[in-house]
Amino acid sequence: MLQFCTAHFSAGLLTDDADGSKRREQTAKLQEIVHSYTRPGYRTVYGGDLNSVPPDSASTGVPKDVMTSAYAADEECDEGLSAARPRDRRWP
């Protein structure tokens, strides 16, 4: 069974969380909410406009640790087919 949760994090612009601190807080809060509602036997799909990049992203000039706690606690179900992405947990 699945439950779904969406969120829209701060944009990460110079005037809105350029260092990622707000988005790290938002990630922690999202995880807290999601995990508090997850019932045994359920998987949670959460997403939306999280305005972040994966911790192993090749992007430069952006904080890569915004979602680190989420990647450590949960699984990304589809990050694409790129061999350069080590977390390939694609669903069949």
mmCIF file of N, CA and C in Angstrom:
data_model
loop_
_atom_site.group_PDB
_atom_site.id
_atom_site.type_symbol
_atom_site.label_atom_id
_atom_site.label_comp_id
_atom_site.label_asym_id
_atom_site.label_seq_id
_atom_site.Cartn_x
_atom_site.Cartn_y
_atom_site.Cartn_z
ATOM 1 N N MET A 1 0.841 -1.170 0.000
ATOM 2 C CA MET A 1 0.000 0.000 0.000
ATOM 3 C C MET A 1 0.891 1.239 0.000
ATOM 4 N N LEU A 2 0.360 2.281 -0.564
ATOM 5 C CA LEU A 2 1.119 3.521 -0.688
ATOM 6 C C LEU A 2 0.392 4.690 -0.052
ATOM 7 N N GLN A 3 1.161 5.623 0.457
ATOM 8 C CA GLN A 3 0.636 6.925 0.844
ATOM 9 C C GLN A 3 1.501 7.960 0.135
ATOM 10 N N PHE A 4 0.924 9.101 -0.148
ATOM 11 C CA PHE A 4 1.612 10.130 -0.912
ATOM 12 C C PHE A 4 1.673 11.431 -0.129
ATOM 13 N N CYS A 5 2.768 12.140 -0.266
ATOM 14 C CA CYS A 5 2.954 13.435 0.381
ATOM 15 C C CYS A 5 3.720 14.328 -0.581
ATOM 16 N N THR A 6 3.284 15.559 -0.723
ATOM 17 C CA THR A 6 4.002 16.499 -1.577
ATOM 18 C C THR A 6 4.417 17.726 -0.770
ATOM 19 N N ALA A 7 5.426 18.408 -1.267
ATOM 20 C CA ALA A 7 5.919 19.606 -0.591
ATOM 21 C C ALA A 7 6.523 20.555 -1.619
ATOM 22 N N HIS A 8 6.631 21.802 -1.234
ATOM 23 C CA HIS A 8 7.305 22.808 -2.052
ATOM 24 C C HIS A 8 8.278 23.531 -1.133
ATOM 25 N N PHE A 9 9.559 23.258 -1.309
ATOM 26 C CA PHE A 9 10.596 23.841 -0.470
ATOM 27 C C PHE A 9 10.987 25.227 -0.968
ATOM 28 N N SER A 10 11.698 25.963 -0.122
ATOM 29 C CA SER A 10 12.231 27.277 -0.491
ATOM 30 C C SER A 10 13.015 27.172 -1.793
ATOM 31 N N ALA A 11 13.064 28.266 -2.522
ATOM 32 C CA ALA A 11 13.641 28.248 -3.867
ATOM 33 C C ALA A 11 15.161 28.113 -3.907
ATOM 34 N N GLY A 12 15.848 28.567 -2.892
ATOM 35 C CA GLY A 12 17.300 28.481 -2.904
ATOM 36 C C GLY A 12 17.984 29.630 -3.615
ATOM 37 N N LEU A 13 17.253 30.701 -3.843
ATOM 38 C CA LEU A 13 17.838 31.880 -4.479
ATOM 39 C C LEU A 13 18.703 32.633 -3.471
ATOM 40 N N LEU A 14 19.460 33.600 -3.945
ATOM 41 C CA LEU A 14 20.303 34.382 -3.040
ATOM 42 C C LEU A 14 19.494 35.032 -1.930
ATOM 43 N N THR A 15 18.264 35.444 -2.244
ATOM 44 C CA THR A 15 17.413 36.097 -1.249
ATOM 45 C C THR A 15 16.519 35.111 -0.502
ATOM 46 N N ASP A 16 16.590 33.841 -0.855
ATOM 47 C CA ASP A 16 15.726 32.833 -0.237
ATOM 48 C C ASP A 16 16.492 31.530 -0.047
ATOM 49 N N ASP A 17 17.292 31.450 0.994
ATOM 50 C CA ASP A 17 17.948 30.203 1.378
ATOM 51 C C ASP A 17 19.088 29.784 0.456
ATOM 52 N N ALA A 18 19.963 30.691 0.160
ATOM 53 C CA ALA A 18 21.097 30.382 -0.723
ATOM 54 C C ALA A 18 22.006 29.292 -0.158
ATOM 55 N N ASP A 19 22.120 29.214 1.175
ATOM 56 C CA ASP A 19 23.018 28.215 1.773
ATOM 57 C C ASP A 19 22.342 26.875 2.054
ATOM 58 N N GLY A 20 21.035 26.781 1.825
ATOM 59 C CA GLY A 20 20.322 25.519 2.000
ATOM 60 C C GLY A 20 19.827 25.238 3.406
ATOM 61 N N SER A 21 20.063 26.132 4.360
ATOM 62 C CA SER A 21 19.678 25.856 5.748
ATOM 63 C C SER A 21 18.165 25.703 5.924
ATOM 64 N N LYS A 22 17.375 26.557 5.258
ATOM 65 C CA LYS A 22 15.909 26.428 5.354
ATOM 66 C C LYS A 22 15.447 25.109 4.753
ATOM 67 N N ARG A 23 16.031 24.742 3.609
ATOM 68 C CA ARG A 23 15.630 23.501 2.946
ATOM 69 C C ARG A 23 16.040 22.272 3.746
ATOM 70 N N ARG A 24 17.162 22.345 4.468
ATOM 71 C CA ARG A 24 17.527 21.234 5.362
ATOM 72 C C ARG A 24 16.482 21.102 6.467
ATOM 73 N N GLU A 25 16.042 22.237 7.023
ATOM 74 C CA GLU A 25 14.976 22.218 8.038
ATOM 75 C C GLU A 25 13.679 21.675 7.446
ATOM 76 N N GLN A 26 13.364 22.100 6.233
ATOM 77 C CA GLN A 26 12.141 21.638 5.576
ATOM 78 C C GLN A 26 12.208 20.136 5.295
ATOM 79 N N THR A 27 13.388 19.642 4.930
ATOM 80 C CA THR A 27 13.570 18.204 4.713
ATOM 81 C C THR A 27 13.313 17.442 5.999
ATOM 82 N N ALA A 28 13.889 17.913 7.101
ATOM 83 C CA ALA A 28 13.702 17.244 8.391
ATOM 84 C C ALA A 28 12.231 17.236 8.796
ATOM 85 N N LYS A 29 11.552 18.358 8.599
ATOM 86 C CA LYS A 29 10.130 18.439 8.954
ATOM 87 C C LYS A 29 9.298 17.520 8.068
ATOM 88 N N LEU A 30 9.602 17.490 6.773
ATOM 89 C CA LEU A 30 8.874 16.604 5.865
ATOM 90 C C LEU A 30 9.050 15.154 6.295
ATOM 91 N N GLN A 31 10.273 14.762 6.618
ATOM 92 C CA GLN A 31 10.509 13.395 7.079
ATOM 93 C C GLN A 31 9.749 13.105 8.368
ATOM 94 N N GLU A 32 9.764 14.046 9.287
ATOM 95 C CA GLU A 32 9.046 13.871 10.551
ATOM 96 C C GLU A 32 7.559 13.636 10.295
ATOM 97 N N ILE A 33 6.974 14.456 9.456
ATOM 98 C CA ILE A 33 5.546 14.327 9.144
ATOM 99 C C ILE A 33 5.266 13.004 8.444
ATOM 100 N N VAL A 34 6.046 12.716 7.406
ATOM 101 C CA VAL A 34 5.836 11.490 6.634
ATOM 102 C C VAL A 34 5.961 10.264 7.521
ATOM 103 N N HIS A 35 7.020 10.191 8.301
ATOM 104 C CA HIS A 35 7.233 9.012 9.133
ATOM 105 C C HIS A 35 6.196 8.889 10.246
ATOM 106 N N SER A 36 5.648 10.006 10.718
ATOM 107 C CA SER A 36 4.626 9.928 11.769
ATOM 108 C C SER A 36 3.309 9.362 11.249
ATOM 109 N N TYR A 37 3.065 9.488 9.940
ATOM 110 C CA TYR A 37 1.827 8.984 9.353
ATOM 111 C C TYR A 37 1.981 7.622 8.685
ATOM 112 N N THR A 38 3.202 7.130 8.544
ATOM 113 C CA THR A 38 3.420 5.874 7.839
ATOM 114 C C THR A 38 2.995 4.703 8.713
ATOM 115 N N ARG A 39 2.005 3.982 8.238
ATOM 116 C CA ARG A 39 1.493 2.828 8.970
ATOM 117 C C ARG A 39 2.259 1.577 8.548
ATOM 118 N N PRO A 40 2.315 0.573 9.405
ATOM 119 C CA PRO A 40 3.002 -0.666 9.051
ATOM 120 C C PRO A 40 2.475 -1.224 7.726
ATOM 121 N N GLY A 41 3.392 -1.643 6.882
ATOM 122 C CA GLY A 41 3.014 -2.205 5.597
ATOM 123 C C GLY A 41 2.860 -1.191 4.479
ATOM 124 N N TYR A 42 2.978 0.083 4.805
ATOM 125 C CA TYR A 42 2.833 1.137 3.795
ATOM 126 C C TYR A 42 4.206 1.624 3.340
ATOM 127 N N ARG A 43 4.258 2.048 2.108
ATOM 128 C CA ARG A 43 5.409 2.775 1.584
ATOM 129 C C ARG A 43 4.939 4.195 1.316
ATOM 130 N N THR A 44 5.809 5.133 1.562
ATOM 131 C CA THR A 44 5.460 6.528 1.327
ATOM 132 C C THR A 44 6.202 7.046 0.109
ATOM 133 N N VAL A 45 5.465 7.707 -0.746
ATOM 134 C CA VAL A 45 6.050 8.394 -1.887
ATOM 135 C C VAL A 45 5.921 9.876 -1.584
ATOM 136 N N TYR A 46 7.046 10.556 -1.465
ATOM 137 C CA TYR A 46 6.958 11.994 -1.272
ATOM 138 C C TYR A 46 7.825 12.700 -2.291
ATOM 139 N N GLY A 47 7.331 13.845 -2.681
ATOM 140 C CA GLY A 47 8.023 14.586 -3.720
ATOM 141 C C GLY A 47 7.413 15.953 -3.860
ATOM 142 N N GLY A 48 7.542 16.504 -5.024
ATOM 143 C CA GLY A 48 7.046 17.845 -5.280
ATOM 144 C C GLY A 48 8.180 18.697 -5.809
ATOM 145 N N ASP A 49 8.140 19.954 -5.515
ATOM 146 C CA ASP A 49 9.196 20.871 -5.935
ATOM 147 C C ASP A 49 10.105 21.086 -4.732
ATOM 148 N N LEU A 50 11.095 20.213 -4.577
ATOM 149 C CA LEU A 50 11.953 20.241 -3.400
ATOM 150 C C LEU A 50 13.162 21.164 -3.576
ATOM 151 N N ASN A 51 13.322 21.725 -4.766
ATOM 152 C CA ASN A 51 14.394 22.694 -5.024
ATOM 153 C C ASN A 51 15.735 22.250 -4.448
ATOM 154 N N SER A 52 16.124 21.032 -4.780
ATOM 155 C CA SER A 52 17.386 20.497 -4.289
ATOM 156 C C SER A 52 17.963 19.530 -5.312
ATOM 157 N N VAL A 53 19.214 19.187 -5.116
ATOM 158 C CA VAL A 53 19.878 18.208 -5.969
ATOM 159 C C VAL A 53 20.310 17.038 -5.087
ATOM 160 N N PRO A 54 20.473 15.850 -5.660
ATOM 161 C CA PRO A 54 20.937 14.707 -4.870
ATOM 162 C C PRO A 54 22.340 14.956 -4.314
ATOM 163 N N PRO A 55 22.687 14.302 -3.212
ATOM 164 C CA PRO A 55 24.004 14.503 -2.601
ATOM 165 C C PRO A 55 25.172 14.207 -3.540
ATOM 166 N N ASP A 56 24.976 13.325 -4.506
ATOM 167 C CA ASP A 56 26.066 12.968 -5.416
ATOM 168 C C ASP A 56 25.941 13.661 -6.772
ATOM 169 N N SER A 57 25.177 14.737 -6.823
ATOM 170 C CA SER A 57 24.972 15.475 -8.070
ATOM 171 C C SER A 57 26.273 16.098 -8.575
ATOM 172 N N ALA A 58 26.388 16.175 -9.882
ATOM 173 C CA ALA A 58 27.541 16.832 -10.494
ATOM 174 C C ALA A 58 27.347 18.348 -10.568
ATOM 175 N N SER A 59 26.190 18.837 -10.150
ATOM 176 C CA SER A 59 25.919 20.278 -10.174
ATOM 177 C C SER A 59 26.910 21.019 -9.286
ATOM 178 N N THR A 60 27.256 22.218 -9.700
ATOM 179 C CA THR A 60 28.175 23.030 -8.907
ATOM 180 C C THR A 60 27.469 24.300 -8.451
ATOM 181 N N GLY A 61 27.961 24.870 -7.369
ATOM 182 C CA GLY A 61 27.432 26.137 -6.892
ATOM 183 C C GLY A 61 26.127 26.035 -6.129
ATOM 184 N N VAL A 62 25.701 24.820 -5.803
ATOM 185 C CA VAL A 62 24.471 24.627 -5.032
ATOM 186 C C VAL A 62 24.766 23.690 -3.868
ATOM 187 N N PRO A 63 24.070 23.862 -2.733
ATOM 188 C CA PRO A 63 24.284 22.938 -1.623
ATOM 189 C C PRO A 63 23.796 21.537 -2.006
ATOM 190 N N LYS A 64 24.635 20.541 -1.788
ATOM 191 C CA LYS A 64 24.279 19.164 -2.132
ATOM 192 C C LYS A 64 23.815 18.364 -0.920
ATOM 193 N N ASP A 65 23.798 18.992 0.246
ATOM 194 C CA ASP A 65 23.442 18.260 1.461
ATOM 195 C C ASP A 65 22.027 18.555 1.957
ATOM 196 N N VAL A 66 21.226 19.236 1.149
ATOM 197 C CA VAL A 66 19.867 19.605 1.561
ATOM 198 C C VAL A 66 19.033 18.366 1.882
ATOM 199 N N MET A 67 19.140 17.334 1.064
ATOM 200 C CA MET A 67 18.313 16.131 1.214
ATOM 201 C C MET A 67 19.094 14.931 1.756
ATOM 202 N N THR A 68 20.294 15.154 2.296
ATOM 203 C CA THR A 68 21.130 14.047 2.752
ATOM 204 C C THR A 68 20.407 13.149 3.746
ATOM 205 N N SER A 69 19.692 13.731 4.695
ATOM 206 C CA SER A 69 19.002 12.905 5.696
ATOM 207 C C SER A 69 17.911 12.050 5.061
ATOM 208 N N ALA A 70 17.243 12.574 4.050
ATOM 209 C CA ALA A 70 16.207 11.797 3.363
ATOM 210 C C ALA A 70 16.822 10.646 2.578
ATOM 211 N N TYR A 71 17.941 10.910 1.913
ATOM 212 C CA TYR A 71 18.604 9.839 1.165
ATOM 213 C C TYR A 71 19.133 8.767 2.108
ATOM 214 N N ALA A 72 19.541 9.150 3.318
ATOM 215 C CA ALA A 72 20.052 8.181 4.283
ATOM 216 C C ALA A 72 18.933 7.321 4.868
ATOM 217 N N ALA A 73 17.746 7.903 5.034
ATOM 218 C CA ALA A 73 16.642 7.196 5.691
ATOM 219 C C ALA A 73 15.705 6.485 4.725
ATOM 220 N N ASP A 74 15.602 6.975 3.509
ATOM 221 C CA ASP A 74 14.618 6.468 2.557
ATOM 222 C C ASP A 74 15.302 6.091 1.249
ATOM 223 N N GLU A 75 14.542 5.506 0.347
ATOM 224 C CA GLU A 75 15.078 5.109 -0.948
ATOM 225 C C GLU A 75 14.501 5.977 -2.050
ATOM 226 N N GLU A 76 15.335 6.324 -3.003
ATOM 227 C CA GLU A 76 14.857 7.028 -4.181
ATOM 228 C C GLU A 76 14.413 5.964 -5.173
ATOM 229 N N CYS A 77 13.186 6.060 -5.645
ATOM 230 C CA CYS A 77 12.651 4.979 -6.476
ATOM 231 C C CYS A 77 12.988 5.126 -7.946
ATOM 232 N N ASP A 78 13.299 6.302 -8.429
ATOM 233 C CA ASP A 78 13.595 6.438 -9.853
ATOM 234 C C ASP A 78 14.395 7.694 -10.116
ATOM 235 N N GLU A 79 15.686 7.529 -10.215
ATOM 236 C CA GLU A 79 16.525 8.675 -10.529
ATOM 237 C C GLU A 79 17.048 8.620 -11.949
ATOM 238 N N GLY A 80 16.521 7.735 -12.751
ATOM 239 C CA GLY A 80 16.934 7.648 -14.146
ATOM 240 C C GLY A 80 17.811 6.446 -14.417
ATOM 241 N N LEU A 81 18.246 6.329 -15.637
ATOM 242 C CA LEU A 81 19.020 5.170 -16.063
ATOM 243 C C LEU A 81 20.521 5.410 -16.105
ATOM 244 N N SER A 82 20.979 6.555 -15.684
ATOM 245 C CA SER A 82 22.385 6.907 -15.790
ATOM 246 C C SER A 82 23.262 6.008 -14.930
ATOM 247 N N ALA A 83 24.300 5.435 -15.532
ATOM 248 C CA ALA A 83 25.253 4.607 -14.793
ATOM 249 C C ALA A 83 26.061 5.441 -13.808
ATOM 250 N N ALA A 84 26.048 6.754 -13.969
ATOM 251 C CA ALA A 84 26.793 7.640 -13.076
ATOM 252 C C ALA A 84 26.068 7.861 -11.755
ATOM 253 N N ARG A 85 24.877 7.331 -11.639
ATOM 254 C CA ARG A 85 24.095 7.518 -10.408
ATOM 255 C C ARG A 85 24.111 6.226 -9.601
ATOM 256 N N PRO A 86 24.804 6.205 -8.479
ATOM 257 C CA PRO A 86 25.004 4.965 -7.732
ATOM 258 C C PRO A 86 23.783 4.448 -6.978
ATOM 259 N N ARG A 87 22.757 5.237 -6.808
ATOM 260 C CA ARG A 87 21.605 4.790 -6.021
ATOM 261 C C ARG A 87 20.531 4.177 -6.911
ATOM 262 N N ASP A 88 20.875 3.370 -7.858
ATOM 263 C CA ASP A 88 19.904 2.865 -8.816
ATOM 264 C C ASP A 88 18.990 1.820 -8.179
ATOM 265 N N ARG A 89 17.914 2.276 -7.583
ATOM 266 C CA ARG A 89 16.928 1.388 -6.960
ATOM 267 C C ARG A 89 15.631 1.465 -7.738
ATOM 268 N N ARG A 90 15.761 1.439 -9.036
ATOM 269 C CA ARG A 90 14.589 1.525 -9.910
ATOM 270 C C ARG A 90 13.627 0.397 -9.593
ATOM 271 N N TRP A 91 12.386 0.728 -9.623
ATOM 272 C CA TRP A 91 11.365 -0.298 -9.434
ATOM 273 C C TRP A 91 11.222 -1.061 -10.732
ATOM 274 N N PRO A 92 10.942 -2.358 -10.659
ATOM 275 C CA PRO A 92 10.790 -3.153 -11.890
ATOM 276 C C PRO A 92 9.635 -2.678 -12.729
#
